[in-house]
């Protein structure tokens, strides 16, 4: 449209105009104080009535008794929230053909999983709210559950959401090279079916939120256990029709997340809606029991896989068919199809094979939603690929290590584009494998294994090579329309006393973000580590950024910190040069001082530079304008992702009478680019391995045919504990990415991605004398005994 700008379109200058004082009432009152004998609202607590069925129609609902219960502030149903929010739909435009139904904070007419929130009770304490929940009179009509992934996609199956037409959320096919011809000409074809059980995150700190709406200022402040505060700020503003400037999200130290705390949850949206509705702070913390049925789940896959090889062991073709179930809705805003999409994209990608076919089908079910969880898709892609490689080695009479050596992408062959279209900048698969074999004394382990078998001691050695997707660019989510930033920023300030304050968009989930950022800034500015204070997780105090997910904290947030520190260093040296009448290029920073670059002589302290800039500008030369704050942002552009690589080995002992697996030792060789803090990286890898061990041996959300969770407590849901853990030895190969000055890639998910495949191969290696295999995870004693024909 052309023509003159309307009054609302014209740029407006507020300089020289009288405007109302913003937030005057709030500034007068403050928070938590008494003003004119009016007490500000106290914190209220929310508890939820959840659906006890996997699929049910709400027949009647009477909350009268609950509303009259002691201490109850309000009982909230879907009708009370009508018109107060915008529903959300978890689809992205770059997933062609994807569909999902709109989702709401509370059940309106029909519940679609056991644990879906139906009614919220707000009271003066959590205990009073829970007591009132028990007084709600509700009648359900149980409907047929849709739990089996295959059955819900059969012709004639009843669609969970009638408006969608069927239960297929998304499908994708990859067909690269000449797959059929390669299989037809192959000397050896191996095939196997694998199943992976759904499990969940079990964070040390459960999901938690305090939402506080100030009606006078029209502002919303949310204290939140989340990985991505700026993303949630945009979502809260969008779905509660608030200006972005009126929303503040604060995520301080978060007690573990693993992807669990990066999605929109209906109970948390309800908490925010109630805070806005009541104009008072409302708190909700998911207890451990409701976490099992309300936190996201992941990893429920059934995969049929085939591999074709020539007699010399060259992998000629690979084909997989992946079926995954995601619950009743695709999660918002990242969707629930990314896990399956990464399975088909990653499988076999670290080998030279150019003939690849993959089919993905993503099905709706009446179980809790599944979505991104630590090492999204990687454990499945790795386990399937590496299990087929071991099976092929057995069929060809080759050592499993030798078969890998013949097929891994050569270290001098990069850049490399995989059959599925992934772009690898530079990896070190061959070097990593060679380092691992030396680390574990592979030949010595084989000799020990052979010596013990005649004595009835069955040990297994499992190897798993892998790649890890890190440092995602805008092609991951932003291109599909999601409010998810692929860039991150860092603001760094030299304070008057010579200390440094650094605000970063990446968040602290326990992985050491603050230490990593402080190291980079301190090293660049030449100050002691304890002189750097790092601020994270507050949308009003940090630059806009994507937060912490997909192993992006160091590679993206660290690079922003490095560039910001370099910019501040240049400003400091410019100012110091003016003060000292010296060439800034002849100066440097070290030990809290400005020094001569060549001789290292101390010239002036950073504290003196800071005081002169802030307090004694009159002493500065004419024309000098101090600038002791610098902000820089970074976003990867050349490659959509920075891939890392590595290889893991598991050594274990299998009791063929009981089916129990005893882990003896685990090794990891990881190439995550430049290592900024070796201890943090190694502990991240070890923690990831432990989480991978959980999926491989212990963790499973067990459902019956009615969609009822049978093990929804920590007494029944098994997680790995210290007593089961082996010693985990970590070594590194460093191949820095050339896309950033720091050269760092991610390291947070590699341990989880590779461990299940290594353990699966080790178990099957131990079972070799019995000519049986296990193909389902977790590898429970029952599954081992079933394979042996003893159960």
CSV table of N, CA and C in Angstrom, one decimal, residues 460-463 648-652 663 665-667 755 758-759 762:
chain,number,residue,atom,x,y,z
A,460,UNK,N,31.0,-58.9,27.4
A,460,UNK,CA,30.8,-58.3,26.1
A,460,UNK,C,31.5,-57.0,25.9
A,461,UNK,N,32.0,-56.8,24.7
A,461,UNK,CA,32.6,-55.5,24.3
A,461,UNK,C,31.7,-54.9,23.2
A,462,UNK,N,31.3,-53.7,23.5
A,462,UNK,CA,30.5,-53.0,22.5
A,462,UNK,C,31.1,-51.7,22.0
A,463,UNK,N,31.1,-51.4,20.7
A,463,UNK,CA,31.6,-50.2,20.2
A,463,UNK,C,30.4,-49.4,19.5
A,648,UNK,N,32.2,-44.6,21.5
A,648,UNK,CA,32.1,-45.1,22.9
A,648,UNK,C,32.3,-46.6,22.9
A,649,UNK,N,32.8,-47.1,24.0
A,649,UNK,CA,33.0,-48.5,24.2
A,649,UNK,C,32.4,-48.9,25.6
A,650,UNK,N,31.8,-50.0,25.6
A,650,UNK,CA,31.2,-50.5,26.8
A,650,UNK,C,31.8,-51.9,27.1
A,651,UNK,N,32.2,-52.2,28.3
A,651,UNK,CA,32.6,-53.5,28.7
A,651,UNK,C,31.8,-54.0,29.9
A,652,UNK,N,31.1,-55.1,29.7
A,652,UNK,CA,30.1,-55.5,30.7
A,652,UNK,C,30.2,-57.0,30.9
A,663,UNK,N,27.8,-53.5,34.4
A,663,UNK,CA,28.7,-52.6,33.7
A,663,UNK,C,30.0,-52.5,34.4
A,665,UNK,N,33.2,-51.2,32.7
A,665,UNK,CA,33.9,-50.0,32.3
A,665,UNK,C,33.3,-49.4,31.1
A,666,UNK,N,33.4,-48.0,31.0
A,666,UNK,CA,32.8,-47.4,29.8
A,666,UNK,C,33.8,-46.3,29.4
A,667,UNK,N,34.1,-46.2,28.1
A,667,UNK,CA,35.0,-45.2,27.6
A,667,UNK,C,34.4,-44.3,26.5
A,755,UNK,N,25.9,-43.9,24.3
A,755,UNK,CA,26.0,-45.0,25.3
A,755,UNK,C,25.0,-46.1,25.0
A,758,UNK,N,26.4,-48.5,22.3
A,758,UNK,CA,27.6,-49.3,22.8
A,758,UNK,C,27.1,-50.4,23.8
A,759,UNK,N,26.2,-50.1,24.6
A,759,UNK,CA,25.7,-51.1,25.6
A,759,UNK,C,25.0,-52.2,24.9
A,762,UNK,N,27.4,-54.5,23.3
A,762,UNK,CA,28.2,-55.2,24.3
A,762,UNK,C,27.3,-56.4,24.8
